[in-house]
Short mmCIF file of C-alpha atoms in Angstrom, two decimals:
data_model
loop_
_atom_site.label_atom_id
_atom_site.label_comp_id
_atom_site.label_asym_id
_atom_site.label_seq_id
_atom_site.Cartn_x
_atom_site.Cartn_y
_atom_site.Cartn_z
CA MET O 1081 84.20 101.19 108.69
CA ASP O 1082 82.57 103.62 106.29
CA SER O 1083 84.63 106.53 107.51
CA VAL O 1084 87.83 104.63 106.83
CA VAL O 1085 86.76 103.88 103.28
CA LEU O 1086 85.76 107.50 102.81
CA LEU O 1087 89.05 108.76 104.12
CA GLN O 1088 90.96 106.33 101.98
CA ARG O 1089 89.03 107.47 98.94
CA GLN O 1090 89.84 111.07 99.80
CA LEU O 1091 93.51 110.20 100.11
CA VAL O 1092 93.58 108.35 96.80
CA ASP O 1093 91.77 111.17 94.99
CA TYR O 1094 93.96 113.84 96.47
CA THR O 1095 97.12 111.98 95.59
CA ALA O 1096 95.91 111.43 92.03
CA GLN O 1097 95.23 115.13 91.76
CA LEU O 1098 98.76 116.01 92.82
CA PHE O 1099 100.17 113.73 90.17
CA ASN O 1100 97.79 115.00 87.48
CA GLU O 1101 98.63 118.60 88.22
CA GLY O 1102 102.33 117.83 88.02
CA PHE O 1103 103.15 118.63 91.62
CA LEU O 1104 104.51 115.14 92.10
CA ASP O 1105 106.09 112.69 89.73
CA ASP O 1106 107.05 109.02 89.80
CA GLN O 1107 110.00 109.60 92.09
CA PHE O 1108 107.48 110.16 94.88
CA ASN O 1109 106.19 106.65 94.22
CA GLN O 1110 109.76 105.39 94.43
CA LEU O 1111 110.01 106.88 97.91
CA GLN O 1112 106.79 105.19 98.95
CA GLN O 1113 108.30 101.86 97.95
CA LEU O 1114 111.05 102.46 100.45
CA GLN O 1115 108.62 102.80 103.34
CA ASP O 1116 107.67 99.73 105.32
CA GLU O 1117 107.00 98.52 108.86
CA SER O 1118 110.63 98.95 109.79
CA ASN O 1119 110.64 102.50 108.40
CA PRO O 1120 107.02 103.66 108.61
CA ASP O 1121 107.83 107.37 108.50
CA PHE O 1122 110.44 107.33 105.81
CA VAL O 1123 108.57 109.52 103.32
CA VAL O 1124 107.67 112.12 105.93
CA GLU O 1125 111.27 112.17 107.13
CA VAL O 1126 112.73 112.70 103.69
CA VAL O 1127 110.15 115.32 102.77
CA THR O 1128 110.81 117.13 106.04
CA LEU O 1129 114.51 117.21 105.19
CA PHE O 1130 113.56 118.57 101.79
CA PHE O 1131 111.50 121.35 103.40
CA GLU O 1132 114.36 122.36 105.69
CA ASP O 1133 116.92 122.21 102.93
CA SER O 1134 114.74 124.18 100.52
CA GLU O 1135 114.01 126.92 102.98
CA ARG O 1136 117.70 127.34 103.63
CA LEU O 1137 118.43 127.48 99.90
CA LEU O 1138 115.63 129.93 99.17
CA ASN O 1139 116.98 132.24 101.87
CA GLU O 1140 120.46 132.01 100.40
CA LEU O 1141 119.10 132.73 96.94
CA ALA O 1142 117.19 135.78 98.11
CA LYS O 1143 120.33 137.10 99.80
CA ALA O 1144 122.50 136.40 96.79
CA LEU O 1145 120.16 138.24 94.45
CA GLU O 1146 120.14 141.30 96.70
CA GLN O 1147 123.88 141.77 96.48
CA GLN O 1148 125.41 144.74 94.70
CA SER O 1149 127.57 142.44 92.68
CA ILE O 1150 125.72 139.25 91.74
CA ASP O 1151 127.66 136.02 92.10
CA TYR O 1152 125.97 133.90 89.45
CA ARG O 1153 128.10 130.86 90.18
CA LYS O 1154 126.95 130.86 93.77
CA ILE O 1155 123.34 131.28 92.71
CA ASP O 1156 123.71 128.47 90.21
CA ALA O 1157 125.18 126.21 92.88
CA HIS O 1158 122.21 126.83 95.18
CA VAL O 1159 119.69 126.29 92.38
CA HIS O 1160 121.49 123.12 91.38
CA GLN O 1161 121.11 121.82 94.92
CA LEU O 1162 117.43 122.74 95.01
CA LYS O 1163 116.90 121.10 91.66
CA GLY O 1164 118.59 117.95 92.91
CA SER O 1165 116.66 117.61 96.11
CA SER O 1166 113.30 118.42 94.52
CA SER O 1167 114.02 115.80 91.88
CA SER O 1168 114.89 113.27 94.56
CA ILE O 1169 111.51 113.56 96.23
CA GLY O 1170 109.50 113.98 93.04
CA ALA O 1171 108.60 117.66 93.44
CA GLN O 1172 108.35 118.07 89.70
CA ARG O 1173 107.14 121.66 89.40
CA VAL O 1174 109.85 122.96 91.69
CA GLN O 1175 112.42 121.05 89.69
CA LYS O 1176 111.17 122.51 86.41
CA VAL O 1177 111.45 126.08 87.63
CA CYS O 1178 115.00 125.31 88.79
CA ILE O 1179 115.93 124.28 85.28
CA ALA O 1180 114.72 127.62 83.91
CA PHE O 1181 116.45 129.38 86.78
CA ARG O 1182 119.80 127.82 85.88
CA ASN O 1183 119.41 128.94 82.29
CA TYR O 1184 118.96 132.53 83.43
CA CYS O 1185 122.02 132.18 85.63
CA GLU O 1186 124.02 131.06 82.68
CA GLU O 1187 122.83 134.07 80.73
CA ARG O 1188 123.58 136.27 83.73
CA ASN O 1189 120.07 137.60 83.38
CA ILE O 1190 119.23 139.27 86.67
CA GLU O 1191 115.59 139.88 85.87
CA GLY O 1192 115.11 136.34 84.74
CA CYS O 1193 116.73 135.11 87.95
CA GLN O 1194 114.55 137.29 90.10
CA LYS O 1195 111.46 136.13 88.29
CA CYS O 1196 112.49 132.52 88.76
CA LEU O 1197 113.19 133.02 92.41
CA GLN O 1198 109.66 134.26 92.86
CA GLN O 1199 108.32 131.36 90.86
CA VAL O 1200 110.30 128.77 92.71
CA LYS O 1201 109.20 130.23 96.03
CA ASN O 1202 105.58 129.95 94.89
CA GLU O 1203 105.96 126.41 93.65
CA TYR O 1204 107.76 125.39 96.78
CA SER O 1205 105.07 126.91 98.96
CA LEU O 1206 102.37 125.13 96.97
CA VAL O 1207 103.98 121.70 97.08
CA LYS O 1208 104.72 122.11 100.77
CA THR O 1209 101.09 122.84 101.54
CA LYS O 1210 99.92 119.98 99.38
CA LEU O 1211 102.31 117.46 100.88
CA GLU O 1212 101.35 118.53 104.37
CA THR O 1213 97.71 118.00 103.45
CA LEU O 1214 98.59 114.60 102.02
CA PHE O 1215 100.36 113.56 105.19
CA LYS O 1216 97.43 114.79 107.29
CA LEU O 1217 95.03 112.68 105.25
CA GLU O 1218 97.31 109.67 105.75
CA GLN O 1219 97.29 110.27 109.47
CA GLN O 1220 93.50 110.44 109.45
CA VAL O 1221 93.24 107.13 107.64
CA LEU O 1222 95.61 105.51 110.09
CA ALA O 1223 93.87 107.05 113.09
CA ALA O 1224 90.55 105.70 111.83
CA GLY O 1225 92.08 102.25 111.81
CA GLY O 1226 92.67 101.99 108.11
CA SER O 1227 95.82 101.36 106.15
CA ILE O 1228 97.40 103.46 103.45
CA PRO O 1229 96.49 101.99 100.06
CA TRP O 1230 99.87 102.52 98.43
CA PRO O 1231 100.71 102.58 95.55
CA MET O 1232 97.68 104.55 94.43
CA MET Q 471 160.78 93.62 98.00
CA GLY Q 472 158.24 93.96 95.26
CA SER Q 473 155.77 96.76 95.10
CA ASN Q 474 152.88 94.39 94.63
CA SER Q 475 150.55 95.37 97.38
CA VAL Q 476 148.97 91.96 97.64
CA VAL Q 477 152.30 90.17 98.03
CA SER Q 478 153.45 92.47 100.79
CA ASN Q 479 150.14 91.89 102.51
CA ARG Q 480 150.73 88.20 102.60
CA ARG Q 481 154.02 88.72 104.32
CA MET Q 482 152.27 90.90 106.88
CA PRO Q 483 148.90 89.27 107.40
CA GLU Q 484 148.08 91.56 110.28
CA LYS Q 485 147.86 94.44 107.84
CA MET Q 486 145.28 93.08 105.50
CA ASN Q 487 143.90 95.66 103.15
CA CYS Q 488 140.36 95.78 102.01
CA PHE Q 489 140.85 93.29 99.21
CA ASP Q 490 141.09 90.18 101.24
CA LEU Q 491 137.51 89.17 100.78
CA SER Q 492 138.05 85.50 101.45
CA PRO Q 493 135.48 84.15 103.88
CA ASN Q 494 138.33 83.23 106.26
CA SER Q 495 139.14 86.81 107.05
CA ASN Q 496 135.59 87.98 107.72
CA SER Q 497 134.50 86.73 111.04
CA ASP Q 498 131.00 88.11 111.16
CA SER Q 499 127.85 87.60 109.17
CA GLU Q 500 128.23 91.03 107.60
CA ALA Q 501 130.60 89.38 105.16
CA GLU Q 502 127.54 88.31 103.21
CA GLU Q 503 126.29 91.82 102.60
CA VAL Q 504 127.70 94.17 100.01
CA HIS Q 505 129.17 97.11 101.91
CA VAL Q 506 128.67 100.38 100.09
CA LEU Q 507 130.24 103.71 100.84
CA ALA Q 508 127.84 106.41 99.66
CA VAL Q 509 129.12 109.95 99.16
CA ASP Q 510 126.73 112.88 98.63
CA ASP Q 511 126.69 116.41 99.98
CA SER Q 512 122.89 116.60 99.81
CA LEU Q 513 121.20 115.54 103.01
CA VAL Q 514 118.03 114.56 101.15
CA ASP Q 515 119.93 112.44 98.63
CA ARG Q 516 122.02 110.82 101.34
CA LYS Q 517 118.92 109.74 103.19
CA VAL Q 518 117.39 108.35 100.03
CA ILE Q 519 120.48 106.48 98.83
CA GLU Q 520 121.04 105.08 102.29
CA ARG Q 521 117.50 103.72 102.40
CA LEU Q 522 117.72 102.40 98.83
CA LEU Q 523 120.86 100.48 99.75
CA LYS Q 524 119.57 99.18 103.08
CA ILE Q 525 116.34 97.96 101.58
CA SER Q 526 118.48 96.13 99.01
CA SER Q 527 120.25 94.35 101.87
CA CYS Q 528 123.46 96.31 101.58
CA LYS Q 529 125.46 97.59 104.44
CA VAL Q 530 125.82 101.37 104.09
CA THR Q 531 128.20 104.02 105.27
CA ALA Q 532 127.07 107.45 104.07
CA VAL Q 533 129.30 110.52 104.16
CA ASP Q 534 128.88 114.07 102.97
CA SER Q 535 132.17 114.71 101.20
CA GLY Q 536 135.00 113.17 99.23
CA TRP Q 537 137.46 114.12 101.96
CA ARG Q 538 135.48 112.27 104.57
CA ALA Q 539 135.27 109.26 102.28
CA LEU Q 540 139.03 109.21 101.77
CA LYS Q 541 139.60 109.61 105.48
CA LEU Q 542 137.30 106.70 106.28
CA LEU Q 543 138.98 104.50 103.72
CA GLY Q 544 142.31 105.36 105.25
CA LEU Q 545 143.51 106.80 101.98
CA LEU Q 546 144.27 110.28 103.24
CA ASP Q 547 146.92 108.91 105.56
CA ASP Q 548 148.65 107.33 102.59
CA GLU Q 549 149.53 110.68 101.13
CA GLU Q 550 152.57 111.02 103.32
CA GLU Q 551 153.70 107.47 102.69
CA ASP Q 552 155.16 105.66 99.78
CA LYS Q 553 152.43 105.22 97.20
CA SER Q 554 153.38 101.62 96.70
CA SER Q 555 152.83 100.80 100.32
CA SER Q 556 149.73 98.77 100.79
CA SER Q 557 148.99 99.75 104.32
CA SER Q 558 147.53 102.92 105.64
CA SER Q 559 149.07 104.46 108.73
CA ASP Q 560 150.38 102.08 111.31
CA GLY Q 561 147.69 99.94 112.80
CA PHE Q 562 144.88 101.92 111.20
CA GLU Q 563 142.41 99.75 109.43
CA GLY Q 564 140.50 101.69 106.82
CA LEU Q 565 136.87 100.93 106.18
CA LYS Q 566 136.43 97.84 104.05
CA VAL Q 567 133.95 98.48 101.29
CA ASP Q 568 132.85 96.57 98.22
CA LEU Q 569 131.60 99.55 96.27
CA ILE Q 570 131.71 103.31 96.37
CA ILE Q 571 128.82 105.31 95.00
CA THR Q 572 129.37 109.02 94.78
CA ASP Q 573 127.60 112.13 93.58
CA TYR Q 574 129.46 113.94 90.84
CA TRP Q 575 128.85 117.53 91.77
CA MET Q 576 129.97 118.27 95.32
CA PRO Q 577 131.65 121.34 96.78
CA GLY Q 578 135.31 120.93 97.68
CA MET Q 579 136.04 117.64 95.98
CA THR Q 580 133.91 116.47 93.08
CA GLY Q 581 133.01 112.84 92.58
CA TYR Q 582 135.37 112.83 89.63
CA GLU Q 583 138.27 114.00 91.81
CA LEU Q 584 137.38 111.38 94.40
CA LEU Q 585 137.32 108.76 91.66
CA LYS Q 586 140.77 109.83 90.50
CA LYS Q 587 142.23 109.68 93.98
CA ILE Q 588 140.87 106.19 94.48
CA LYS Q 589 142.09 104.94 91.12
CA GLU Q 590 145.53 106.45 91.68
CA SER Q 591 145.93 104.54 94.91
CA SER Q 592 147.54 101.14 94.69
CA SER Q 593 145.59 99.96 97.69
CA PHE Q 594 142.17 101.18 96.72
CA ARG Q 595 141.98 101.32 92.96
CA GLU Q 596 140.29 97.95 92.74
CA ILE Q 597 137.23 99.17 94.60
CA PRO Q 598 134.51 99.77 92.01
CA VAL Q 599 133.29 103.36 91.91
CA VAL Q 600 129.90 104.40 90.57
CA ILE Q 601 129.15 108.03 89.82
CA MET Q 602 125.70 109.60 90.20
CA SER Q 603 124.71 112.85 88.61
CA SER Q 604 121.54 114.78 87.98
CA GLU Q 605 123.00 115.91 84.68
CA ASN Q 606 123.17 113.72 81.64
CA VAL Q 607 126.26 115.22 80.02
CA MET Q 608 128.05 112.88 77.63
CA THR Q 609 131.48 114.47 78.05
CA ARG Q 610 131.17 114.13 81.79
CA ILE Q 611 130.05 110.54 81.52
CA ASP Q 612 132.91 109.70 79.17
CA ARG Q 613 135.46 111.36 81.40
CA CYS Q 614 134.30 109.38 84.41
CA LEU Q 615 134.22 106.07 82.60
CA GLU Q 616 137.67 106.74 81.17
CA GLU Q 617 139.00 107.47 84.60
CA GLY Q 618 137.80 104.05 85.69
CA ALA Q 619 134.27 104.53 86.99
CA GLU Q 620 132.27 101.37 86.66
CA GLU Q 621 129.06 103.10 85.86
CA PHE Q 622 127.41 106.47 85.63
CA ILE Q 623 123.86 106.70 87.00
CA VAL Q 624 121.62 109.64 86.22
CA LYS Q 625 119.69 110.86 89.24
CA PRO Q 626 117.19 110.44 90.71
CA VAL Q 627 118.43 107.00 91.65
CA LYS Q 628 115.76 104.33 91.59
CA LEU Q 629 115.39 101.10 93.49
CA SER Q 630 115.98 99.15 90.28
CA ASP Q 631 119.36 100.89 89.83
CA VAL Q 632 120.46 99.85 93.29
CA THR Q 633 119.30 96.24 93.12
CA ARG Q 634 121.04 95.90 89.80
CA LEU Q 635 124.29 97.25 91.26
CA ARG Q 636 124.03 95.03 94.27
CA ASP Q 637 123.48 91.89 92.20
CA TYR Q 638 126.39 92.75 89.96
CA TYR Q 639 128.82 93.46 92.77
CA MET Q 640 127.81 90.45 94.81
CA ALA Q 641 128.66 88.32 91.81
CA ALA Q 642 131.95 90.15 91.27
CA ARG Q 643 132.84 89.78 94.90
CA GLU Q 644 132.13 86.09 94.86
CA ILE Q 645 134.58 85.70 92.03
CA ARG Q 646 137.24 87.66 93.88
CA SER Q 647 136.48 85.63 96.96
CA ALA Q 648 136.87 82.40 95.05
CA GLU Q 649 140.19 83.56 93.68
CA SER Q 650 141.50 84.84 96.98
CA GLY Q 651 140.35 81.62 98.58
CA ILE Q 652 142.73 79.85 96.25
CA ASN Q 653 145.58 82.19 97.12
CA VAL Q 654 144.87 82.03 100.84
CA ASN Q 655 145.11 78.28 100.56
CA LYS Q 656 148.51 78.63 98.96
CA ARG Q 657 149.69 80.79 101.82
CA LYS Q 658 148.44 78.23 104.29
CA LEU Q 659 150.25 75.57 102.33
CA GLN Q 660 153.48 77.29 103.09
CA GLU Q 661 152.57 77.24 106.72
CA SER Q 662 150.99 73.87 107.13
CA PHE Q 663 151.57 71.86 103.95
CA ASP Q 664 147.86 71.35 103.28
CA VAL Q 665 147.07 70.20 99.82
CA CYS Q 666 145.37 72.80 97.67
CA THR Q 667 144.47 73.20 94.05
CA ALA Q 668 147.52 72.90 91.88
CA SER Q 669 147.80 75.97 89.71
CA SER Q 670 151.31 77.20 90.37
CA SER Q 671 153.81 75.34 92.47
CA PRO Q 672 154.17 76.64 96.02
CA SER Q 673 157.63 75.16 96.29
CA SER Q 674 159.51 78.26 97.33
CA SER Q 675 158.26 80.20 100.32
CA SER Q 676 159.97 83.34 99.14
CA ALA Q 677 158.46 83.25 95.67
CA SER Q 678 155.67 85.72 95.08
CA PRO Q 679 152.37 83.94 94.75
CA PRO Q 680 150.24 85.18 91.89
CA SER Q 681 148.59 88.49 92.62
CA LEU Q 682 144.97 88.36 93.63
CA PHE Q 683 144.15 90.40 90.62
CA SER Q 684 146.27 88.83 87.96
CA SER Q 685 144.84 86.46 85.40
CA PRO Q 686 142.52 83.97 87.03
CA ALA Q 687 143.82 80.75 88.46
CA PRO Q 688 142.70 77.74 86.47
CA CYS Q 689 140.07 76.71 88.96
CA SER Q 690 138.30 80.06 89.10
CA PRO Q 691 135.09 80.38 87.16
CA SER Q 692 136.10 80.70 83.59
CA SER Q 693 133.00 82.36 82.33
CA LEU Q 694 133.66 85.64 84.13
CA ASP Q 695 136.69 87.88 84.01
CA SER Q 696 138.95 88.68 86.93
CA PRO Q 697 138.06 91.97 88.59
CA THR Q 698 140.66 94.02 86.77
CA ARG Q 699 139.28 92.91 83.44
CA ARG Q 700 135.66 92.92 84.49
CA PRO Q 701 133.59 94.27 81.65
CA LYS Q 702 131.91 97.51 82.43
CA MET Q 703 128.22 97.21 83.04
CA THR Q 704 126.17 98.27 80.09
CA SER Q 705 124.86 101.53 81.31
CA LEU Q 706 123.80 103.12 78.09
CA ASP Q 707 120.14 102.37 78.42
CA HIS Q 708 119.71 104.56 81.42
CA ILE Q 709 122.24 107.26 80.70
CA LEU Q 710 120.74 108.07 77.36
CA ILE Q 711 117.40 109.39 78.43
#
């Protein structure tokens, strides 16, 4: 029983940390509300879709910024999509970089765009790692016979 | 005859459009649920909105583009036909929905363009359309509301947004249902001489009964407007972040 409590505590602390550091915002809580016995993997499913979608968009962005002639509208469209999906799952830091990215697009500032691409790649990579850790902790709690104490 | 789509429907009951919400015409228990058509090109957002709606006890059909939405509704087929015709192509029953919720910014056809196409259609313009957008731009919001959108929701959409919509549209549908129930009774009167509520006289079988969406019959709830004059939901509190 102790190990379950310990694992749950770890999960709660880790989650709190992600919120405090701004990796996640309240929209992530909203998603948790949508998970229940009939849809026990909903959050993982949505986040997985977000990972796939983001990786596709980041590839497109990298390609677009390598072109001889930069198509800022195309770049803006991709960033807009990334901003939307990160907002929908509560990936706050990714979303914030996207906002700056769009501003640089509007200004047709190639250096600013390149800088933002790097930043958004970093933030995405960070939140991906952290969410994967979060899901692993959840699995550990469940495997030890405990339940996920949500909302935390 | 007249171009009133509801009248022509009554003369051809086998081609009911999606506005006949009277309990008589819905044979299954799904009639109780609000059926929402959700339109969003983002896979992530589609999954989320679908879940939000299902958990709010709505029936959901989710599509990834305005074109697909129009096709499902049966509206695309109308383009070749007389605009005043109520039916879609012969024998094709479009999807019956109570509400359409669409993203604003989509490639190909924007939510605004989808809204326009729906509102320009005599058969479909009564379906309430809600626009979602991640951007809180007043000119955009105004344009959508002016074009006939019921509401403009700023993303990310929350559970409270969806339950509020569902409650509102269930109430609106019940009113329409009550009104159409009255008109269905009048039609039956012509067929079987049952007694119904006496609003207008059903004396002549060739006379056009009042349109489903005209001013409410006397026995409809008087405290709420008919659908065409339904007040827009107050949406200012969440669009002005």
